[in-house]
PDB file of N, CA and C in Angstrom:
ATOM      1  N   MET A   1      12.202   1.634  -1.311  1.00 60.00           N
ATOM      2  CA  MET A   1      11.037   2.471  -1.131  1.00 60.00           C
ATOM      3  C   MET A   1      10.620   2.505   0.341  1.00 60.00           C
ATOM      4  N   SER A   2      10.644   1.347   0.982  1.00 60.00           N
ATOM      5  CA  SER A   2      10.217   1.323   2.376  1.00 60.00           C
ATOM      6  C   SER A   2      11.151   2.140   3.257  1.00 60.00           C
ATOM      7  N   ALA A   3      12.449   2.094   2.993  1.00 66.00           N
ATOM      8  CA  ALA A   3      13.394   2.876   3.796  1.00 66.00           C
ATOM      9  C   ALA A   3      13.140   4.367   3.624  1.00 66.00           C
ATOM     10  N   THR A   4      12.841   4.790   2.415  1.00 69.00           N
ATOM     11  CA  THR A   4      12.557   6.201   2.150  1.00 69.00           C
ATOM     12  C   THR A   4      11.290   6.639   2.860  1.00 69.00           C
ATOM     13  N   LEU A   5      10.229   5.837   2.769  1.00 67.00           N
ATOM     14  CA  LEU A   5       8.984   6.175   3.448  1.00 67.00           C
ATOM     15  C   LEU A   5       9.140   6.149   4.961  1.00 67.00           C
ATOM     16  N   ARG A   6       9.877   5.170   5.470  1.00 65.00           N
ATOM     17  CA  ARG A   6      10.104   5.101   6.909  1.00 65.00           C
ATOM     18  C   ARG A   6      10.862   6.338   7.385  1.00 65.00           C
ATOM     19  N   ALA A   7      11.883   6.755   6.631  1.00 71.00           N
ATOM     20  CA  ALA A   7      12.655   7.953   6.995  1.00 71.00           C
ATOM     21  C   ALA A   7      11.781   9.198   6.921  1.00 71.00           C
ATOM     22  N   GLY A   8      10.922   9.278   5.916  1.00 69.00           N
ATOM     23  CA  GLY A   8      10.012  10.414   5.798  1.00 69.00           C
ATOM     24  C   GLY A   8       9.030  10.472   6.942  1.00 69.00           C
ATOM     25  N   TRP A   9       8.533   9.321   7.342  1.00 63.00           N
ATOM     26  CA  TRP A   9       7.597   9.271   8.471  1.00 63.00           C
ATOM     27  C   TRP A   9       8.316   9.677   9.753  1.00 63.00           C
ATOM     28  N   ALA A  10       9.522   9.142   9.964  1.00 67.00           N
ATOM     29  CA  ALA A  10      10.285   9.451  11.177  1.00 67.00           C
ATOM     30  C   ALA A  10      10.629  10.930  11.270  1.00 67.00           C
ATOM     31  N   SER A  11      10.902  11.558  10.127  1.00 70.00           N
ATOM     32  CA  SER A  11      11.264  12.979  10.133  1.00 70.00           C
ATOM     33  C   SER A  11      10.049  13.885  10.235  1.00 70.00           C
ATOM     34  N   GLY A  12       8.865  13.313  10.054  1.00 66.00           N
ATOM     35  CA  GLY A  12       7.644  14.109  10.104  1.00 66.00           C
ATOM     36  C   GLY A  12       7.247  14.698   8.769  1.00 66.00           C
ATOM     37  N   SER A  13       8.023  14.420   7.723  1.00 66.00           N
ATOM     38  CA  SER A  13       7.722  15.038   6.429  1.00 66.00           C
ATOM     39  C   SER A  13       6.550  14.384   5.702  1.00 66.00           C
ATOM     40  N   ILE A  14       6.127  13.189   6.098  1.00 63.00           N
ATOM     41  CA  ILE A  14       4.941  12.595   5.459  1.00 63.00           C
ATOM     42  C   ILE A  14       3.827  12.337   6.473  1.00 63.00           C
ATOM     43  N   ALA A  15       3.912  12.982   7.597  1.00 61.00           N
ATOM     44  CA  ALA A  15       2.914  12.748   8.642  1.00 61.00           C
ATOM     45  C   ALA A  15       1.676  13.624   8.486  1.00 61.00           C
ATOM     46  N   THR A  16       1.694  14.565   7.574  1.00 67.00           N
ATOM     47  CA  THR A  16       0.578  15.492   7.456  1.00 67.00           C
ATOM     48  C   THR A  16      -0.587  14.859   6.703  1.00 67.00           C
ATOM     49  N   PRO A  17      -1.797  15.279   6.995  1.00 75.00           N
ATOM     50  CA  PRO A  17      -2.958  14.775   6.255  1.00 75.00           C
ATOM     51  C   PRO A  17      -2.856  15.065   4.753  1.00 75.00           C
ATOM     52  N   ALA A  18      -2.280  16.200   4.399  1.00 80.00           N
ATOM     53  CA  ALA A  18      -2.158  16.542   2.972  1.00 80.00           C
ATOM     54  C   ALA A  18      -1.268  15.540   2.246  1.00 80.00           C
ATOM     55  N   THR A  19      -0.196  15.116   2.885  1.00 78.00           N
ATOM     56  CA  THR A  19       0.693  14.131   2.265  1.00 78.00           C
ATOM     57  C   THR A  19      -0.018  12.804   2.112  1.00 78.00           C
ATOM     58  N   ARG A  20      -0.743  12.401   3.138  1.00 79.00           N
ATOM     59  CA  ARG A  20      -1.493  11.142   3.053  1.00 79.00           C
ATOM     60  C   ARG A  20      -2.528  11.223   1.942  1.00 79.00           C
ATOM     61  N   GLU A  21      -3.165  12.361   1.796  1.00 85.00           N
ATOM     62  CA  GLU A  21      -4.147  12.554   0.718  1.00 85.00           C
ATOM     63  C   GLU A  21      -3.484  12.447  -0.651  1.00 85.00           C
ATOM     64  N   ARG A  22      -2.292  13.007  -0.800  1.00 87.00           N
ATOM     65  CA  ARG A  22      -1.585  12.911  -2.093  1.00 87.00           C
ATOM     66  C   ARG A  22      -1.195  11.465  -2.396  1.00 87.00           C
ATOM     67  N   ILE A  23      -0.731  10.755  -1.381  1.00 86.00           N
ATOM     68  CA  ILE A  23      -0.368   9.348  -1.577  1.00 86.00           C
ATOM     69  C   ILE A  23      -1.604   8.539  -1.958  1.00 86.00           C
ATOM     70  N   THR A  24      -2.705   8.767  -1.259  1.00 88.00           N
ATOM     71  CA  THR A  24      -3.949   8.052  -1.547  1.00 88.00           C
ATOM     72  C   THR A  24      -4.461   8.380  -2.938  1.00 88.00           C
ATOM     73  N   ALA A  25      -4.358   9.641  -3.349  1.00 94.00           N
ATOM     74  CA  ALA A  25      -4.795  10.031  -4.699  1.00 94.00           C
ATOM     75  C   ALA A  25      -3.941   9.347  -5.765  1.00 94.00           C
ATOM     76  N   ALA A  26      -2.643   9.267  -5.531  1.00 93.00           N
ATOM     77  CA  ALA A  26      -1.772   8.578  -6.490  1.00 93.00           C
ATOM     78  C   ALA A  26      -2.113   7.097  -6.558  1.00 93.00           C
ATOM     79  N   LEU A  27      -2.365   6.494  -5.396  1.00 91.00           N
ATOM     80  CA  LEU A  27      -2.772   5.090  -5.379  1.00 91.00           C
ATOM     81  C   LEU A  27      -4.101   4.891  -6.095  1.00 91.00           C
ATOM     82  N   ALA A  28      -5.020   5.836  -5.953  1.00 95.00           N
ATOM     83  CA  ALA A  28      -6.324   5.717  -6.616  1.00 95.00           C
ATOM     84  C   ALA A  28      -6.158   5.627  -8.126  1.00 95.00           C
ATOM     85  N   VAL A  29      -5.249   6.405  -8.673  1.00 95.00           N
ATOM     86  CA  VAL A  29      -4.998   6.366 -10.124  1.00 95.00           C
ATOM     87  C   VAL A  29      -4.469   4.996 -10.524  1.00 95.00           C
ATOM     88  N   ILE A  30      -3.508   4.488  -9.764  1.00 92.00           N
ATOM     89  CA  ILE A  30      -2.928   3.172 -10.052  1.00 92.00           C
ATOM     90  C   ILE A  30      -3.986   2.078  -9.914  1.00 92.00           C
ATOM     91  N   LEU A  31      -4.760   2.149  -8.836  1.00 91.00           N
ATOM     92  CA  LEU A  31      -5.772   1.116  -8.592  1.00 91.00           C
ATOM     93  C   LEU A  31      -6.875   1.150  -9.644  1.00 91.00           C
ATOM     94  N   THR A  32      -7.289   2.343 -10.050  1.00 95.00           N
ATOM     95  CA  THR A  32      -8.316   2.460 -11.086  1.00 95.00           C
ATOM     96  C   THR A  32      -7.836   1.826 -12.387  1.00 95.00           C
ATOM     97  N   SER A  33      -6.591   2.066 -12.720  1.00 94.00           N
ATOM     98  CA  SER A  33      -6.030   1.456 -13.934  1.00 94.00           C
ATOM     99  C   SER A  33      -6.036  -0.066 -13.824  1.00 94.00           C
ATOM    100  N   GLY A  34      -5.684  -0.578 -12.649  1.00 91.00           N
ATOM    101  CA  GLY A  34      -5.687  -2.023 -12.443  1.00 91.00           C
ATOM    102  C   GLY A  34      -7.073  -2.620 -12.513  1.00 91.00           C
ATOM    103  N   VAL A  35      -8.059  -1.909 -11.962  1.00 92.00           N
ATOM    104  CA  VAL A  35      -9.449  -2.381 -12.027  1.00 92.00           C
ATOM    105  C   VAL A  35      -9.907  -2.410 -13.482  1.00 92.00           C
ATOM    106  N   GLN A  36      -9.612  -1.350 -14.220  1.00 94.00           N
ATOM    107  CA  GLN A  36     -10.015  -1.285 -15.627  1.00 94.00           C
ATOM    108  C   GLN A  36      -9.352  -2.380 -16.456  1.00 94.00           C
ATOM    109  N   ALA A  37      -8.131  -2.748 -16.088  1.00 93.00           N
ATOM    110  CA  ALA A  37      -7.421  -3.812 -16.799  1.00 93.00           C
ATOM    111  C   ALA A  37      -7.867  -5.202 -16.342  1.00 93.00           C
ATOM    112  N   GLY A  38      -8.640  -5.254 -15.254  1.00 90.00           N
ATOM    113  CA  GLY A  38      -9.107  -6.537 -14.741  1.00 90.00           C
ATOM    114  C   GLY A  38      -8.100  -7.250 -13.852  1.00 90.00           C
ATOM    115  N   SER A  39      -7.016  -6.571 -13.484  1.00 89.00           N
ATOM    116  CA  SER A  39      -5.992  -7.217 -12.670  1.00 89.00           C
ATOM    117  C   SER A  39      -6.121  -6.913 -11.179  1.00 89.00           C
ATOM    118  N   LEU A  40      -7.020  -5.971 -10.815  1.00 89.00           N
ATOM    119  CA  LEU A  40      -7.218  -5.628  -9.408  1.00 89.00           C
ATOM    120  C   LEU A  40      -8.694  -5.609  -9.067  1.00 89.00           C
ATOM    121  N   ARG A  41      -8.999  -5.907  -7.819  1.00 89.00           N
ATOM    122  CA  ARG A  41     -10.372  -5.857  -7.315  1.00 89.00           C
ATOM    123  C   ARG A  41     -10.871  -4.420  -7.280  1.00 89.00           C
ATOM    124  N   ALA A  42     -12.171  -4.274  -7.430  1.00 90.00           N
ATOM    125  CA  ALA A  42     -12.788  -2.946  -7.388  1.00 90.00           C
ATOM    126  C   ALA A  42     -13.411  -2.634  -6.034  1.00 90.00           C
ATOM    127  N   ASP A  43     -13.400  -3.589  -5.125  1.00 90.00           N
ATOM    128  CA  ASP A  43     -14.130  -3.416  -3.866  1.00 90.00           C
ATOM    129  C   ASP A  43     -13.265  -2.996  -2.680  1.00 90.00           C
ATOM    130  N   VAL A  44     -12.086  -2.468  -2.944  1.00 86.00           N
ATOM    131  CA  VAL A  44     -11.210  -2.012  -1.877  1.00 86.00           C
ATOM    132  C   VAL A  44     -10.871  -0.552  -2.138  1.00 86.00           C
ATOM    133  N   ALA A  45     -11.070   0.278  -1.138  1.00 91.00           N
ATOM    134  CA  ALA A  45     -10.839   1.713  -1.278  1.00 91.00           C
ATOM    135  C   ALA A  45      -9.343   2.034  -1.256  1.00 91.00           C
ATOM    136  N   PRO A  46      -8.935   3.053  -2.015  1.00 91.00           N
ATOM    137  CA  PRO A  46      -7.528   3.472  -1.988  1.00 91.00           C
ATOM    138  C   PRO A  46      -7.050   3.815  -0.573  1.00 91.00           C
ATOM    139  N   GLU A  47      -7.942   4.358   0.250  1.00 89.00           N
ATOM    140  CA  GLU A  47      -7.575   4.694   1.628  1.00 89.00           C
ATOM    141  C   GLU A  47      -7.171   3.440   2.408  1.00 89.00           C
ATOM    142  N   ASP A  48      -7.845   2.325   2.126  1.00 89.00           N
ATOM    143  CA  ASP A  48      -7.511   1.072   2.806  1.00 89.00           C
ATOM    144  C   ASP A  48      -6.124   0.586   2.394  1.00 89.00           C
ATOM    145  N   VAL A  49      -5.797   0.754   1.115  1.00 88.00           N
ATOM    146  CA  VAL A  49      -4.475   0.356   0.638  1.00 88.00           C
ATOM    147  C   VAL A  49      -3.404   1.244   1.263  1.00 88.00           C
ATOM    148  N   THR A  50      -3.684   2.537   1.390  1.00 85.00           N
ATOM    149  CA  THR A  50      -2.745   3.438   2.056  1.00 85.00           C
ATOM    150  C   THR A  50      -2.468   2.961   3.473  1.00 85.00           C
ATOM    151  N   MET A  51      -3.509   2.595   4.187  1.00 83.00           N
ATOM    152  CA  MET A  51      -3.339   2.114   5.562  1.00 83.00           C
ATOM    153  C   MET A  51      -2.550   0.805   5.604  1.00 83.00           C
ATOM    154  N   LEU A  52      -2.816  -0.097   4.668  1.00 86.00           N
ATOM    155  CA  LEU A  52      -2.057  -1.344   4.608  1.00 86.00           C
ATOM    156  C   LEU A  52      -0.576  -1.062   4.373  1.00 86.00           C
ATOM    157  N   LEU A  53      -0.283  -0.149   3.451  1.00 83.00           N
ATOM    158  CA  LEU A  53       1.108   0.191   3.167  1.00 83.00           C
ATOM    159  C   LEU A  53       1.785   0.836   4.372  1.00 83.00           C
ATOM    160  N   LEU A  54       1.081   1.733   5.032  1.00 81.00           N
ATOM    161  CA  LEU A  54       1.641   2.330   6.253  1.00 81.00           C
ATOM    162  C   LEU A  54       1.938   1.260   7.288  1.00 81.00           C
ATOM    163  N   GLY A  55       1.035   0.302   7.409  1.00 81.00           N
ATOM    164  CA  GLY A  55       1.264  -0.795   8.346  1.00 81.00           C
ATOM    165  C   GLY A  55       2.518  -1.578   8.013  1.00 81.00           C
ATOM    166  N   VAL A  56       2.727  -1.856   6.746  1.00 81.00           N
ATOM    167  CA  VAL A  56       3.933  -2.575   6.319  1.00 81.00           C
ATOM    168  C   VAL A  56       5.171  -1.751   6.657  1.00 81.00           C
ATOM    169  N   PHE A  57       5.154  -0.476   6.277  1.00 77.00           N
ATOM    170  CA  PHE A  57       6.346   0.346   6.465  1.00 77.00           C
ATOM    171  C   PHE A  57       6.640   0.613   7.933  1.00 77.00           C
ATOM    172  N   LEU A  58       5.608   0.726   8.750  1.00 76.00           N
ATOM    173  CA  LEU A  58       5.820   0.991  10.166  1.00 76.00           C
ATOM    174  C   LEU A  58       6.144  -0.268  10.958  1.00 76.00           C
ATOM    175  N   SER A  59       5.737  -1.423  10.448  1.00 78.00           N
ATOM    176  CA  SER A  59       5.979  -2.663  11.192  1.00 78.00           C
ATOM    177  C   SER A  59       7.325  -3.285  10.865  1.00 78.00           C
ATOM    178  N   THR A  60       7.945  -2.854   9.798  1.00 76.00           N
ATOM    179  CA  THR A  60       9.277  -3.367   9.479  1.00 76.00           C
ATOM    180  C   THR A  60      10.292  -2.334   9.933  1.00 76.00           C
ATOM    181  N   THR A  61      11.457  -2.805  10.261  1.00 69.00           N
ATOM    182  CA  THR A  61      12.501  -1.917  10.749  1.00 69.00           C
ATOM    183  C   THR A  61      13.710  -1.988   9.830  1.00 69.00           C
ATOM    184  N   ALA A  62      14.618  -1.071  10.030  1.00 67.00           N
ATOM    185  CA  ALA A  62      15.833  -1.058   9.222  1.00 67.00           C
ATOM    186  C   ALA A  62      16.627  -2.342   9.396  1.00 67.00           C
ATOM    187  N   SER A  63      16.483  -2.998  10.555  1.00 71.00           N
ATOM    188  CA  SER A  63      17.223  -4.242  10.792  1.00 71.00           C
ATOM    189  C   SER A  63      16.573  -5.454  10.130  1.00 71.00           C
ATOM    190  N   ASP A  64      15.308  -5.309   9.687  1.00 72.00           N
ATOM    191  CA  ASP A  64      14.661  -6.408   8.954  1.00 72.00           C
ATOM    192  C   ASP A  64      15.325  -6.554   7.589  1.00 72.00           C
ATOM    193  N   SER A  65      15.272  -7.752   7.072  1.00 74.00           N
ATOM    194  CA  SER A  65      15.811  -7.956   5.734  1.00 74.00           C
ATOM    195  C   SER A  65      14.884  -7.296   4.716  1.00 74.00           C
ATOM    196  N   PRO A  66      15.434  -6.849   3.596  1.00 74.00           N
ATOM    197  CA  PRO A  66      14.567  -6.274   2.552  1.00 74.00           C
ATOM    198  C   PRO A  66      13.503  -7.261   2.083  1.00 74.00           C
ATOM    199  N   GLU A  67      13.810  -8.539   2.186  1.00 82.00           N
ATOM    200  CA  GLU A  67      12.850  -9.558   1.769  1.00 82.00           C
ATOM    201  C   GLU A  67      11.594  -9.533   2.644  1.00 82.00           C
ATOM    202  N   ARG A  68      11.736  -9.187   3.908  1.00 81.00           N
ATOM    203  CA  ARG A  68      10.580  -9.145   4.821  1.00 81.00           C
ATOM    204  C   ARG A  68       9.556  -8.126   4.355  1.00 81.00           C
ATOM    205  N   ALA A  69      10.007  -6.915   4.085  1.00 78.00           N
ATOM    206  CA  ALA A  69       9.091  -5.887   3.571  1.00 78.00           C
ATOM    207  C   ALA A  69       8.522  -6.332   2.230  1.00 78.00           C
ATOM    208  N   GLY A  70       9.345  -6.943   1.396  1.00 83.00           N
ATOM    209  CA  GLY A  70       8.876  -7.426   0.097  1.00 83.00           C
ATOM    210  C   GLY A  70       7.777  -8.467   0.236  1.00 83.00           C
ATOM    211  N   GLN A  71       7.923  -9.373   1.200  1.00 87.00           N
ATOM    212  CA  GLN A  71       6.895 -10.384   1.432  1.00 87.00           C
ATOM    213  C   GLN A  71       5.578  -9.742   1.865  1.00 87.00           C
ATOM    214  N   LEU A  72       5.670  -8.761   2.752  1.00 85.00           N
ATOM    215  CA  LEU A  72       4.453  -8.086   3.214  1.00 85.00           C
ATOM    216  C   LEU A  72       3.804  -7.290   2.086  1.00 85.00           C
ATOM    217  N   LEU A  73       4.609  -6.645   1.260  1.00 84.00           N
ATOM    218  CA  LEU A  73       4.061  -5.902   0.118  1.00 84.00           C
ATOM    219  C   LEU A  73       3.418  -6.852  -0.887  1.00 84.00           C
ATOM    220  N   ASP A  74       4.002  -8.037  -1.062  1.00 86.00           N
ATOM    221  CA  ASP A  74       3.383  -9.045  -1.929  1.00 86.00           C
ATOM    222  C   ASP A  74       1.998  -9.419  -1.418  1.00 86.00           C
ATOM    223  N   LEU A  75       1.846  -9.529  -0.100  1.00 84.00           N
ATOM    224  CA  LEU A  75       0.533  -9.836   0.478  1.00 84.00           C
ATOM    225  C   LEU A  75      -0.473  -8.723   0.186  1.00 84.00           C
ATOM    226  N   VAL A  76      -0.030  -7.470   0.275  1.00 84.00           N
ATOM    227  CA  VAL A  76      -0.911  -6.339  -0.031  1.00 84.00           C
ATOM    228  C   VAL A  76      -1.364  -6.418  -1.488  1.00 84.00           C
ATOM    229  N   VAL A  77      -0.433  -6.672  -2.390  1.00 82.00           N
ATOM    230  CA  VAL A  77      -0.780  -6.766  -3.812  1.00 82.00           C
ATOM    231  C   VAL A  77      -1.693  -7.959  -4.061  1.00 82.00           C
ATOM    232  N   ASP A  78      -1.374  -9.102  -3.475  1.00 84.00           N
ATOM    233  CA  ASP A  78      -2.202 -10.294  -3.664  1.00 84.00           C
ATOM    234  C   ASP A  78      -3.630 -10.073  -3.157  1.00 84.00           C
ATOM    235  N   ALA A  79      -3.764  -9.326  -2.086  1.00 78.00           N
ATOM    236  CA  ALA A  79      -5.101  -9.049  -1.539  1.00 78.00           C
ATOM    237  C   ALA A  79      -5.925  -8.194  -2.494  1.00 78.00           C
ATOM    238  N   ARG A  80      -5.300  -7.490  -3.381  1.00 82.00           N
ATOM    239  CA  ARG A  80      -5.994  -6.620  -4.336  1.00 82.00           C
ATOM    240  C   ARG A  80      -6.363  -7.345  -5.628  1.00 82.00           C
ATOM    241  N   ARG A  81      -5.869  -8.548  -5.827  1.00 84.00           N
ATOM    242  CA  ARG A  81      -6.162  -9.282  -7.057  1.00 84.00           C
ATOM    243  C   ARG A  81      -7.538  -9.925  -6.987  1.00 84.00           C
ATOM    244  N   PRO A  82      -8.249  -9.905  -8.125  1.00 86.00           N
ATOM    245  CA  PRO A  82      -9.555 -10.574  -8.130  1.00 86.00           C
ATOM    246  C   PRO A  82      -9.365 -12.093  -8.073  1.00 86.00           C
ATOM    247  N   SER A  83     -10.337 -12.769  -7.482  1.00 77.00           N
ATOM    248  CA  SER A  83     -10.323 -14.224  -7.473  1.00 77.00           C
ATOM    249  C   SER A  83     -11.606 -14.720  -8.119  1.00 77.00           C
ATOM    250  N   ALA A  84     -11.645 -15.991  -8.420  1.00 65.00           N
ATOM    251  CA  ALA A  84     -12.829 -16.561  -9.076  1.00 65.00           C
ATOM    252  C   ALA A  84     -14.051 -16.433  -8.185  1.00 65.00           C
ATOM    253  N   SER A  85     -13.869 -16.509  -6.871  1.00 51.00           N
ATOM    254  CA  SER A  85     -15.000 -16.437  -5.961  1.00 51.00           C
ATOM    255  C   SER A  85     -15.354 -15.018  -5.554  1.00 51.00           C
ATOM    256  N   ARG A  86     -14.512 -14.051  -5.944  1.00 53.00           N
ATOM    257  CA  ARG A  86     -14.712 -12.672  -5.509  1.00 53.00           C
ATOM    258  C   ARG A  86     -14.515 -11.769  -6.714  1.00 53.00           C
ATOM    259  N   LYS A  87     -15.562 -11.523  -7.438  1.00 50.00           N
ATOM    260  CA  LYS A  87     -15.509 -10.645  -8.604  1.00 50.00           C
ATOM    261  C   LYS A  87     -15.906  -9.240  -8.191  1.00 50.00           C
ATOM    262  N   GLY A  88     -15.289  -8.241  -8.800  1.00 47.00           N
ATOM    263  CA  GLY A  88     -15.694  -6.881  -8.497  1.00 47.00           C
ATOM    264  C   GLY A  88     -14.592  -5.998  -8.494  1.00 47.00           C
TER     265      GLY A  88
END
Protein backbone atom coordinates (compact mmCIF):
# COMPACT_ATOMS: atom_id res chain seq x y z
CA MET A 1 0.00 0.00 0.00
CA SER A 2 2.76 2.43 0.87
CA ALA A 3 4.53 1.86 -2.45
CA THR A 4 1.30 2.54 -4.34
CA LEU A 5 0.60 5.73 -2.40
CA ARG A 6 4.19 6.88 -2.73
CA ALA A 7 4.06 6.31 -6.51
CA GLY A 8 0.74 8.15 -6.72
CA TRP A 9 2.13 11.09 -4.78
CA ALA A 10 5.29 11.18 -6.92
CA SER A 11 3.26 11.14 -10.14
CA GLY A 12 0.99 13.90 -8.88
CA SER A 13 -2.13 11.76 -9.12
CA ILE A 14 -2.96 12.05 -5.39
CA ALA A 15 -1.64 15.54 -4.79
CA THR A 16 -4.95 17.29 -5.40
CA PRO A 17 -7.14 18.55 -2.56
CA ALA A 18 -10.04 16.51 -3.94
CA THR A 19 -8.05 13.29 -3.62
CA ARG A 20 -7.03 14.15 -0.07
CA GLU A 21 -10.69 14.86 0.73
CA ARG A 22 -11.73 11.46 -0.65
CA ILE A 23 -9.04 9.70 1.37
CA THR A 24 -10.06 11.59 4.51
CA ALA A 25 -13.74 10.79 3.92
CA ALA A 26 -12.93 7.09 3.54
CA LEU A 27 -10.88 7.20 6.73
CA ALA A 28 -13.76 8.95 8.52
CA VAL A 29 -16.04 6.00 7.75
CA ILE A 30 -13.45 3.52 9.04
CA LEU A 31 -12.71 5.60 12.14
CA THR A 32 -16.39 6.11 12.95
CA SER A 33 -16.92 2.36 12.81
CA GLY A 34 -13.97 1.85 15.14
CA VAL A 35 -15.25 4.46 17.59
CA GLN A 36 -18.70 2.85 17.60
CA ALA A 37 -17.11 -0.55 18.24
CA GLY A 38 -15.05 0.92 21.09
CA SER A 39 -11.74 0.00 19.47
CA LEU A 40 -10.69 3.54 18.45
CA ARG A 41 -10.52 6.90 20.19
CA ALA A 42 -13.12 9.50 19.33
CA ASP A 43 -10.93 12.54 19.97
CA VAL A 44 -8.79 12.45 16.83
CA ALA A 45 -9.99 13.97 13.57
CA PRO A 46 -9.82 11.97 10.33
CA GLU A 47 -7.78 14.84 8.85
CA ASP A 48 -5.11 14.25 11.50
CA VAL A 49 -4.94 10.56 10.59
CA THR A 50 -4.59 11.49 6.92
CA MET A 51 -1.64 13.72 7.80
CA LEU A 52 -0.05 10.98 9.92
CA LEU A 53 -0.38 8.51 7.04
CA LEU A 54 1.10 10.99 4.57
CA GLY A 55 3.99 11.47 6.96
CA VAL A 56 4.62 7.73 7.09
CA PHE A 57 4.43 7.32 3.33
CA LEU A 58 6.59 10.34 2.58
CA SER A 59 9.21 9.58 5.22
CA THR A 60 9.83 6.03 4.09
CA THR A 61 11.57 5.28 0.84
CA ALA A 62 11.59 2.40 -1.59
CA SER A 63 14.95 1.37 -0.12
CA ASP A 64 13.46 1.04 3.38
CA SER A 65 12.39 -2.41 4.41
CA PRO A 66 8.64 -3.08 4.29
CA GLU A 67 8.86 -3.67 8.02
CA ARG A 68 9.84 -0.02 8.58
CA ALA A 69 6.63 1.32 7.07
CA GLY A 70 4.73 -1.39 8.93
CA GLN A 71 6.23 -0.29 12.25
CA LEU A 72 5.27 3.33 11.61
CA LEU A 73 1.74 2.34 10.57
CA ASP A 74 1.45 0.28 13.77
CA LEU A 75 2.28 3.45 15.73
CA VAL A 76 -0.49 5.34 13.89
CA VAL A 77 -3.00 2.60 14.71
CA ASP A 78 -1.83 2.34 18.33
CA ALA A 79 -2.23 6.10 18.74
CA ARG A 80 -5.90 5.72 17.76
CA ARG A 81 -6.68 3.06 20.37
CA PRO A 82 -8.43 4.10 23.57
CA SER A 83 -6.52 3.71 26.81
CA ALA A 84 -7.73 3.44 30.39
CA SER A 85 -6.52 6.96 31.11
CA ARG A 86 -7.89 8.45 27.89
CA LYS A 87 -11.53 7.67 27.22
CA GLY A 88 -13.38 9.24 24.33
